[in-house]
Amino acid sequence: MDLTFSPADEAFRLTARKWLADNVPADRAPYEGQASRDFALAWLARCNEGGWAGIAWPEAYGGRGLPPERLVIWYEEYVRSRAPSVLDCTFVALNHAGPTLIACGNEEQKAFHLPRILSGNSVWCQGFSEPGSGSDLASLSTTAVIDGDELVVNGQKIWTSYADIADYQELLVRTEKGSKRHQGLSWVICDMKAPGITVRPIRNMAGVSHFAEVFYDDVRIPLTNVVGALNDGWRVAMTTLGFERKTAAIGLQLELSVRVEDLILLAQAQPGSAMAERLAELRAETAALRAMTYRTLFRQPATTFDGSLVRLRFAELSQAIHQIAMDILGPDGLVDSHWTHDYLEAYSETIAGGTAEIQRNIIAERILGLPRE
Amino acid sequence: MACDLNQNDEQRQILDAATALLEESFPVSRSLGDDQERIDKLAEFGAFALALDDDLGGTGFTLVEEVLLHVRFGRHIVPAGALAAPVAARIAAELGDNDLAREIATGQIAVSAGILAGDRLRTLDDTKAKLALVFDRRRLELVEIANADGETATGLGQGAELTEFPFVATTRIGASNSASILNVADLLVSAQLLGIAEAARDLAVSYAGMRRQFGKPIGAFQAIKHHCANMAISAEMLSAQLDMAAIAQRDSRDDAAFQTAAARLLAPRVALANARLCIQVHGGIGFSAEADAHRFLKQAHLLRQLGGGAAMLDLASPMAPHR
Ligand SMILES: Cc1cc2nc3c(=O)[nH]c(=O)nc-3n(C[C@H](O)[C@H](O)[C@H](O)COP(=O)(O)OP(=O)(O)OC[C@H]3O[C@@H](n4cnc5c(N)ncnc54)[C@H](O)[C@@H]3O)c2cc1C
């Protein structure tokens, strides 16, 4: 891998920079609801008119078929220009629904949906998680039964971002009766305006609603909306998650670099010594360790397992202190001294006498009463 | 050496009584709004006068019991006014106004907790309190806000109510920078933060025992166990240090300022860390406003703005070498 860009790449960068400078909206995106949808779609439509929407999508589907280098350049310029965050209600369509259709959809599905996505005319959401199936997605139980040339869906999804303002949904349902886990699922395009769908927005801890519960009560979906083969939905869903966890993240990750630059400016306006702060913390932590030690020693009646708490706190604090010593010593840390010696010795603290992992199991099981593994 | 960092029976009794009251009046899942009636119940219970002199309404308990009581307050996300009152009463007494001290301690006069932001006073509630206790780094000031025009707004993603006053519009009553009052304030703030850390731990542990994925309670997975164990370690660390500090302050020991500063420095770190882990252990619902996990996080953010900032490296540590 190398990171040199050709003169043509650099020219591309300048074009992107200029376009962004002329077009990025001055307003901040609204947080939720119809206003957030209008804002995001207007911005996407503008990008599309400028030829910047879906630039890595194949030309046949409205993209420019650009290679990853160009995508990277585009996103670098994008975040530097302080353009609206890529994480808005267009995210699902642009970053995983569209790509999933390109990879697994049939020609009718692509011809209908892809142009609508790029031109800023449809919002997608993702209906995978259910109340009983989050991390364990394969246990999902929303069902779809074939009736003529339609599927009839019943069940519930939850945490569906943008469900309240979406036109379509990547819906993962169980189409084979009695099937278990990854078998018998299908990935279906669900029209969010279909009768029988109820969306109940859920407020999040930031005080806004952009996810929701979605209820399906005899919702009828044409069989032609199945993406990939019937009962092969797990494979399609893994394609979706592959996009969601990989390419979609470029813009988000780059955004973080800009955030850090902003943070440095913020910090420069508020001086203070980080090392002094850290030493003050160590003082406080060692004071607390002493208090813990005494309390455990004098506890009546004596208990069996709370030694694990002190023991582990000690081990990790000891390592932290010696790591800071090495930071302070700098090049002198290379010469053997008691600091260096103790620093190296301290690596045993989280291994000898029961590793940190085992101590944590003991605390969780014996003190907190969590189930055994 | 007499060293007892564990609770005795008398302490447990008053805490049990307080807990019963808190469970009734201050459920953690309550909506924002006027908490004044609830706070009045605490005043009736004698919570604000607990460790004051007898002639101020004190009931013969000490700062140690008061600190333990505020740990319970923290667990129930009791508004910061309940922390301002006992500190304000001490300031009034220090200023020589025993009547005012008594009125505050018995809840006849309500006090809000406030912080300075430039030339604005920001109280951490929307109560119609008459007074505000202003936390201004290592200085506390009692002001009257009843006649100042306050503007209430929500903060922290609809998780807090804040009222802003032009500071010049308040009536200044008096200030204190006495070490002992500052220490009391820092101890009570630390105590409430510990309560948050403990409640977040308990909520996470109970959810982990209940929520099932992959056919087991998620608490059976080591990743979740370790999060819970980390919460337990942090809470125990802070709890031990807080007791140490409260005892040192009660007994006017030389290291009282140091021990208190140590507790106050650790408290927000521990409370925030536990609140964050509690959210994480809950998964999606932890991020929603429907579970309580986020409430602990937000209260920790509010409380950590109150006091603190002692110059930890300049204080005499009992363990420092003799120089
Ligand atoms: C802001 C937001 C937006 C979302 N948007 C969508 C969306 O648009 N569409 C959609 O389908 N879903 C969406 N989700 C749902 C998300 O995918 C789930 O929340 C996530 O998969 C976790 O599932 P859960 O919430 O059921 O938590 P659980 O699976 O119950 O997890 C609870 C805790 O247990 C842990 N855990 C679970 N299993 C194990 C294990 N085997 N080992 C160790 N630890 C374990 C988890 O890590 C977590 O800490 C969204 C969630 C959020 C917070």
Coordinates of N, CA and C in Angstrom, one line a residue, chain A residues 41-177:
Chain A
L41 N -32.1 15.4 2.3 CA -32.4 15.1 0.9 C -32.0 16.3 0.0
A42 N -32.2 17.5 0.5 CA -31.8 18.6 -0.3 C -30.3 18.6 -0.6
W43 N -29.6 18.3 0.5 CA -28.1 18.3 0.3 C -27.7 17.2 -0.6
L44 N -28.3 16.0 -0.5 CA -27.9 14.9 -1.4 C -28.3 15.2 -2.8
A45 N -29.4 15.9 -3.0 CA -29.8 16.2 -4.4 C -28.8 17.2 -5.0
R46 N -28.3 18.1 -4.1 CA -27.3 19.1 -4.6 C -26.0 18.4 -5.0
C47 N -25.6 17.4 -4.1 CA -24.4 16.7 -4.4 C -24.6 15.9 -5.7
N48 N -25.8 15.4 -5.9 CA -26.0 14.6 -7.1 C -25.9 15.5 -8.4
E49 N -26.5 16.6 -8.3 CA -26.5 17.5 -9.4 C -25.0 17.9 -9.7
G50 N -24.2 18.0 -8.7 CA -22.8 18.3 -8.9 C -22.0 17.1 -9.3
G51 N -22.6 15.9 -9.4 CA -21.9 14.7 -9.8 C -21.2 14.1 -8.6
W52 N -21.6 14.4 -7.4 CA -20.8 13.8 -6.2 C -21.6 12.8 -5.4
A53 N -22.8 12.4 -5.8 CA -23.5 11.4 -5.1 C -23.1 10.0 -5.6
G54 N -22.8 9.1 -4.7 CA -22.5 7.7 -5.0 C -21.4 7.6 -6.0
I55 N -20.3 8.3 -5.8 CA -19.3 8.4 -6.8 C -18.6 7.0 -7.0
A56 N -18.7 6.1 -6.0 CA -18.1 4.8 -6.2 C -19.0 3.8 -6.8
W57 N -20.3 4.1 -6.9 CA -21.3 3.2 -7.5 C -20.9 3.1 -9.0
P58 N -21.3 1.9 -9.6 CA -21.1 1.7 -11.1 C -21.8 2.8 -11.9
E59 N -21.2 3.1 -13.0 CA -21.8 4.2 -13.9 C -23.2 3.8 -14.3
A60 N -23.4 2.4 -14.6 CA -24.7 2.0 -15.0 C -25.8 2.4 -14.1
Y61 N -25.5 2.5 -12.8 CA -26.5 2.9 -11.8 C -26.4 4.3 -11.3
G62 N -25.9 5.1 -12.1 CA -25.9 6.6 -11.8 C -24.6 7.0 -11.0
G63 N -23.7 6.1 -10.8 CA -22.5 6.5 -10.1 C -21.4 6.9 -11.1
R64 N -20.1 7.0 -10.6 CA -19.1 7.4 -11.5 C -18.0 6.2 -11.6
G65 N -18.3 5.2 -10.8 CA -17.4 4.0 -10.8 C -16.0 4.4 -10.4
L66 N -15.8 5.3 -9.5 CA -14.5 5.8 -9.1 C -13.8 4.8 -8.1
P67 N -12.5 4.6 -8.2 CA -11.8 3.7 -7.3 C -11.7 4.3 -5.9
P68 N -11.4 3.4 -4.9 CA -11.3 3.8 -3.5 C -10.4 5.0 -3.2
E69 N -9.3 5.2 -4.0 CA -8.5 6.4 -3.7 C -9.3 7.7 -3.9
R70 N -10.1 7.7 -4.9 CA -10.9 8.9 -5.2 C -11.9 9.1 -4.1
L71 N -12.5 8.0 -3.6 CA -13.5 8.0 -2.6 C -12.8 8.6 -1.3
V72 N -11.6 8.2 -1.0 CA -10.9 8.7 0.1 C -10.7 10.2 0.0
I73 N -10.2 10.6 -1.2 CA -10.0 12.1 -1.4 C -11.2 12.9 -1.2
W74 N -12.3 12.3 -1.8 CA -13.6 13.0 -1.7 C -14.0 13.2 -0.2
Y75 N -13.9 12.1 0.6 CA -14.2 12.2 2.0 C -13.3 13.1 2.8
E76 N -12.0 13.1 2.4 CA -11.1 14.0 3.1 C -11.5 15.5 2.9
E77 N -11.8 15.8 1.7 CA -12.2 17.2 1.4 C -13.6 17.4 2.0
Y78 N -14.4 16.4 1.9 CA -15.8 16.6 2.5 C -15.7 17.0 4.0
V79 N -15.0 16.2 4.7 CA -15.0 16.5 6.2 C -14.2 17.8 6.5
R80 N -13.2 18.1 5.7 CA -12.5 19.4 5.9 C -13.3 20.6 5.7
S81 N -14.2 20.4 4.7 CA -15.1 21.5 4.4 C -16.2 21.7 5.4
R82 N -16.2 20.9 6.4 CA -17.3 20.9 7.4 C -18.7 20.7 6.8
A83 N -18.7 19.9 5.8 CA -20.0 19.5 5.2 C -20.9 18.8 6.2
P84 N -22.2 18.7 6.0 CA -23.0 18.0 6.9 C -22.5 16.5 7.2
S85 N -22.7 16.1 8.4 CA -22.2 14.7 8.7 C -22.8 13.7 7.8
V86 N -22.0 12.7 7.5 CA -22.5 11.7 6.6 C -23.5 10.8 7.3
L87 N -23.5 10.9 8.6 CA -24.5 10.0 9.3 C -25.8 10.8 9.5
D88 N -26.6 10.7 8.4 CA -28.0 11.3 8.5 C -28.9 10.3 7.8
C89 N -30.2 10.7 7.5 CA -31.2 9.7 7.1 C -30.9 9.2 5.7
T90 N -29.9 9.7 5.0 CA -29.5 9.1 3.7 C -28.5 8.0 3.8
F91 N -28.0 7.9 5.1 CA -26.9 7.0 5.3 C -27.2 5.5 4.9
V92 N -28.3 5.0 5.3 CA -28.7 3.6 5.0 C -28.7 3.4 3.5
A93 N -29.4 4.2 2.8 CA -29.6 4.1 1.4 C -28.3 4.1 0.6
L94 N -27.5 5.1 0.9 CA -26.2 5.4 0.2 C -25.2 4.3 0.6
N95 N -25.2 3.9 1.8 CA -24.0 3.1 2.3 C -24.3 1.7 2.4
H96 N -25.5 1.2 2.6 CA -25.7 -0.2 2.6 C -26.9 -0.7 1.8
A97 N -28.0 0.0 1.8 CA -29.2 -0.5 1.1 C -28.8 -0.5 -0.4
G98 N -28.4 0.6 -0.9 CA -28.0 0.7 -2.3 C -26.9 -0.3 -2.7
P99 N -25.8 -0.3 -2.0 CA -24.8 -1.3 -2.3 C -25.3 -2.8 -2.2
T100 N -26.2 -3.1 -1.3 CA -26.8 -4.4 -1.2 C -27.6 -4.7 -2.5
L101 N -28.4 -3.8 -2.9 CA -29.1 -4.0 -4.2 C -28.2 -4.2 -5.4
I102 N -27.1 -3.4 -5.4 CA -26.2 -3.5 -6.5 C -25.6 -4.9 -6.5
A103 N -25.3 -5.4 -5.3 CA -24.6 -6.7 -5.2 C -25.6 -7.9 -5.3
C104 N -26.8 -7.8 -4.8 CA -27.7 -8.9 -4.8 C -29.1 -8.7 -5.4
G105 N -29.4 -7.5 -5.8 CA -30.8 -7.3 -6.3 C -30.9 -7.7 -7.8
N106 N -32.1 -7.7 -8.3 CA -32.3 -8.0 -9.7 C -32.4 -6.7 -10.5
E107 N -32.5 -6.8 -11.8 CA -32.4 -5.5 -12.6 C -33.6 -4.6 -12.4
E108 N -34.8 -5.2 -12.2 CA -36.0 -4.3 -11.9 C -35.8 -3.5 -10.6
Q109 N -35.3 -4.2 -9.6 CA -35.1 -3.6 -8.3 C -34.1 -2.5 -8.4
K110 N -33.0 -2.8 -9.1 CA -31.9 -1.7 -9.2 C -32.4 -0.6 -10.0
A111 N -33.1 -0.8 -11.1 CA -33.6 0.2 -12.0 C -34.5 1.2 -11.3
F112 N -35.4 0.6 -10.5 CA -36.3 1.4 -9.8 C -35.7 2.2 -8.6
H113 N -34.9 1.5 -7.8 CA -34.5 2.2 -6.5 C -33.2 3.0 -6.6
L114 N -32.2 2.5 -7.4 CA -30.9 3.2 -7.3 C -31.0 4.7 -7.8
P115 N -31.7 5.0 -8.9 CA -31.8 6.4 -9.3 C -32.5 7.3 -8.2
R116 N -33.5 6.7 -7.6 CA -34.3 7.4 -6.6 C -33.4 7.7 -5.4
I117 N -32.5 6.8 -5.1 CA -31.6 7.0 -3.9 C -30.7 8.2 -4.2
L118 N -30.0 8.1 -5.3 CA -28.9 9.1 -5.6 C -29.5 10.5 -5.8
S119 N -30.7 10.6 -6.4 CA -31.3 11.9 -6.6 C -31.9 12.5 -5.4
G120 N -31.8 11.8 -4.3 CA -32.3 12.4 -3.1 C -33.8 12.3 -3.0
N121 N -34.4 11.2 -3.5 CA -35.8 11.0 -3.5 C -36.4 9.9 -2.6
S122 N -35.4 9.1 -2.0 CA -36.0 8.1 -1.1 C -35.0 7.9 0.1
V123 N -35.7 7.7 1.2 CA -35.0 7.5 2.5 C -35.2 6.0 2.8
W124 N -34.1 5.3 3.3 CA -34.2 3.9 3.7 C -33.9 3.8 5.1
C125 N -34.5 2.7 5.7 CA -34.1 2.3 7.1 C -33.8 0.8 7.1
Q126 N -33.3 0.4 8.2 CA -32.9 -1.0 8.3 C -33.7 -1.7 9.4
G127 N -34.5 -2.7 9.1 CA -35.3 -3.4 10.0 C -34.7 -4.8 10.3
F128 N -33.7 -4.8 11.1 CA -33.0 -6.1 11.5 C -33.4 -6.4 12.9
S129 N -32.9 -5.5 13.9 CA -33.1 -5.8 15.3 C -34.5 -6.0 15.7
E130 N -34.7 -6.9 16.7 CA -36.0 -7.1 17.3 C -35.8 -7.0 18.8
P131 N -36.9 -6.9 19.6 CA -36.8 -6.8 21.0 C -36.0 -8.0 21.6
G132 N -36.2 -9.2 21.1 CA -35.5 -10.3 21.6 C -34.3 -10.7 20.9
S133 N -34.0 -10.0 19.8 CA -32.8 -10.3 19.0 C -32.0 -9.1 18.6
G134 N -31.0 -8.9 19.4 CA -30.1 -7.7 19.1 C -28.8 -8.2 18.7
S135 N -27.9 -8.5 19.6 CA -26.6 -9.1 19.3 C -26.8 -10.4 18.6
D136 N -27.8 -11.1 19.1 CA -28.2 -12.4 18.6 C -29.2 -12.3 17.5
L137 N -28.8 -11.7 16.4 CA -29.7 -11.3 15.3 C -30.4 -12.6 14.7
A138 N -29.6 -13.7 14.6 CA -30.2 -14.9 14.0 C -31.3 -15.5 14.7
S139 N -31.6 -15.0 15.9 CA -32.8 -15.6 16.6 C -34.1 -14.8 16.3
L140 N -34.1 -14.0 15.2 CA -35.2 -13.1 15.0 C -36.5 -13.9 14.7
S141 N -37.6 -13.3 15.0 CA -38.9 -14.1 14.9 C -40.0 -13.4 14.1
T142 N -39.8 -12.2 13.5 CA -40.8 -11.6 12.7 C -41.0 -12.5 11.5
T143 N -42.3 -12.8 11.2 CA -42.5 -13.9 10.2 C -43.2 -13.3 8.9
A144 N -42.9 -14.0 7.8 CA -43.6 -13.6 6.6 C -44.1 -14.9 5.9
V145 N -45.4 -14.9 5.7 CA -46.0 -16.1 5.1 C -46.4 -15.8 3.6
I146 N -46.2 -16.8 2.7 CA -46.5 -16.6 1.3 C -48.0 -16.7 1.1
D147 N -48.6 -15.8 0.5 CA -50.0 -15.9 0.2 C -50.2 -15.4 -1.3
G148 N -50.3 -16.3 -2.2 CA -50.4 -15.9 -3.6 C -49.0 -15.4 -4.1
D149 N -49.0 -14.2 -4.6 CA -47.7 -13.6 -5.0 C -47.3 -12.5 -4.0
E150 N -47.8 -12.7 -2.8 CA -47.4 -11.7 -1.7 C -46.8 -12.4 -0.5
L151 N -46.1 -11.6 0.3 CA -45.7 -12.1 1.6 C -46.6 -11.3 2.6
V152 N -47.0 -12.0 3.7 CA -47.8 -11.4 4.7 C -46.9 -11.3 6.0
V153 N -46.6 -10.1 6.4 CA -45.6 -10.0 7.5 C -46.3 -9.6 8.8
N154 N -45.9 -10.3 9.9 CA -46.3 -10.0 11.2 C -45.2 -10.1 12.2
G155 N -45.1 -9.1 13.1 CA -44.1 -9.1 14.1 C -43.6 -7.7 14.5
Q156 N -42.4 -7.6 15.0 CA -42.0 -6.3 15.5 C -40.5 -6.1 15.3
K157 N -40.1 -4.9 14.9 CA -38.7 -4.5 14.9 C -38.5 -3.4 15.9
I158 N -37.2 -3.2 16.3 CA -36.9 -2.1 17.2 C -35.6 -1.5 16.9
W159 N -35.4 -0.3 17.4 CA -34.2 0.5 17.2 C -34.0 0.9 15.7
T160 N -35.1 0.9 14.9 CA -34.9 1.1 13.5 C -34.7 2.6 13.3
S161 N -33.5 3.0 13.0 CA -33.2 4.4 12.8 C -33.9 4.9 11.6
Y162 N -34.4 6.1 11.7 CA -35.1 6.9 10.6 C -36.4 6.2 10.2
A163 N -36.9 5.2 10.9 CA -38.2 4.6 10.5 C -39.3 5.6 10.3
D164 N -39.3 6.6 11.1 CA -40.4 7.6 11.0 C -40.4 8.4 9.8
I165 N -39.2 8.5 9.1 CA -39.2 9.4 7.9 C -38.7 8.6 6.7
A166 N -38.8 7.3 6.8 CA -38.3 6.5 5.7 C -39.3 6.1 4.7
D167 N -38.9 5.9 3.4 CA -39.8 5.4 2.4 C -39.7 3.9 2.3
Y168 N -38.5 3.3 2.4 CA -38.3 1.9 2.3 C -37.5 1.4 3.4
Q169 N -37.6 0.0 3.5 CA -36.8 -0.6 4.6 C -36.2 -1.9 4.1
E170 N -35.0 -2.1 4.6 CA -34.3 -3.4 4.5 C -34.9 -4.3 5.6
L171 N -35.8 -5.2 5.2 CA -36.5 -5.9 6.2 C -36.1 -7.4 6.2
L172 N -35.6 -7.8 7.4 CA -35.2 -9.2 7.5 C -36.3 -10.0 8.2
V173 N -36.8 -11.0 7.6 CA -37.9 -11.8 8.2 C -37.7 -13.3 8.0
R174 N -38.5 -14.0 8.8 CA -38.4 -15.5 8.8 C -39.5 -16.0 7.8
T175 N -39.1 -16.5 6.6 CA -40.1 -16.9 5.6 C -40.3 -18.4 5.6
E176 N -39.5 -19.1 6.3 CA -39.7 -20.6 6.4 C -40.2 -20.9 7.7
K177 N -41.4 -21.4 7.8 CA -42.0 -21.7 9.1 C -41.2 -22.8 9.8

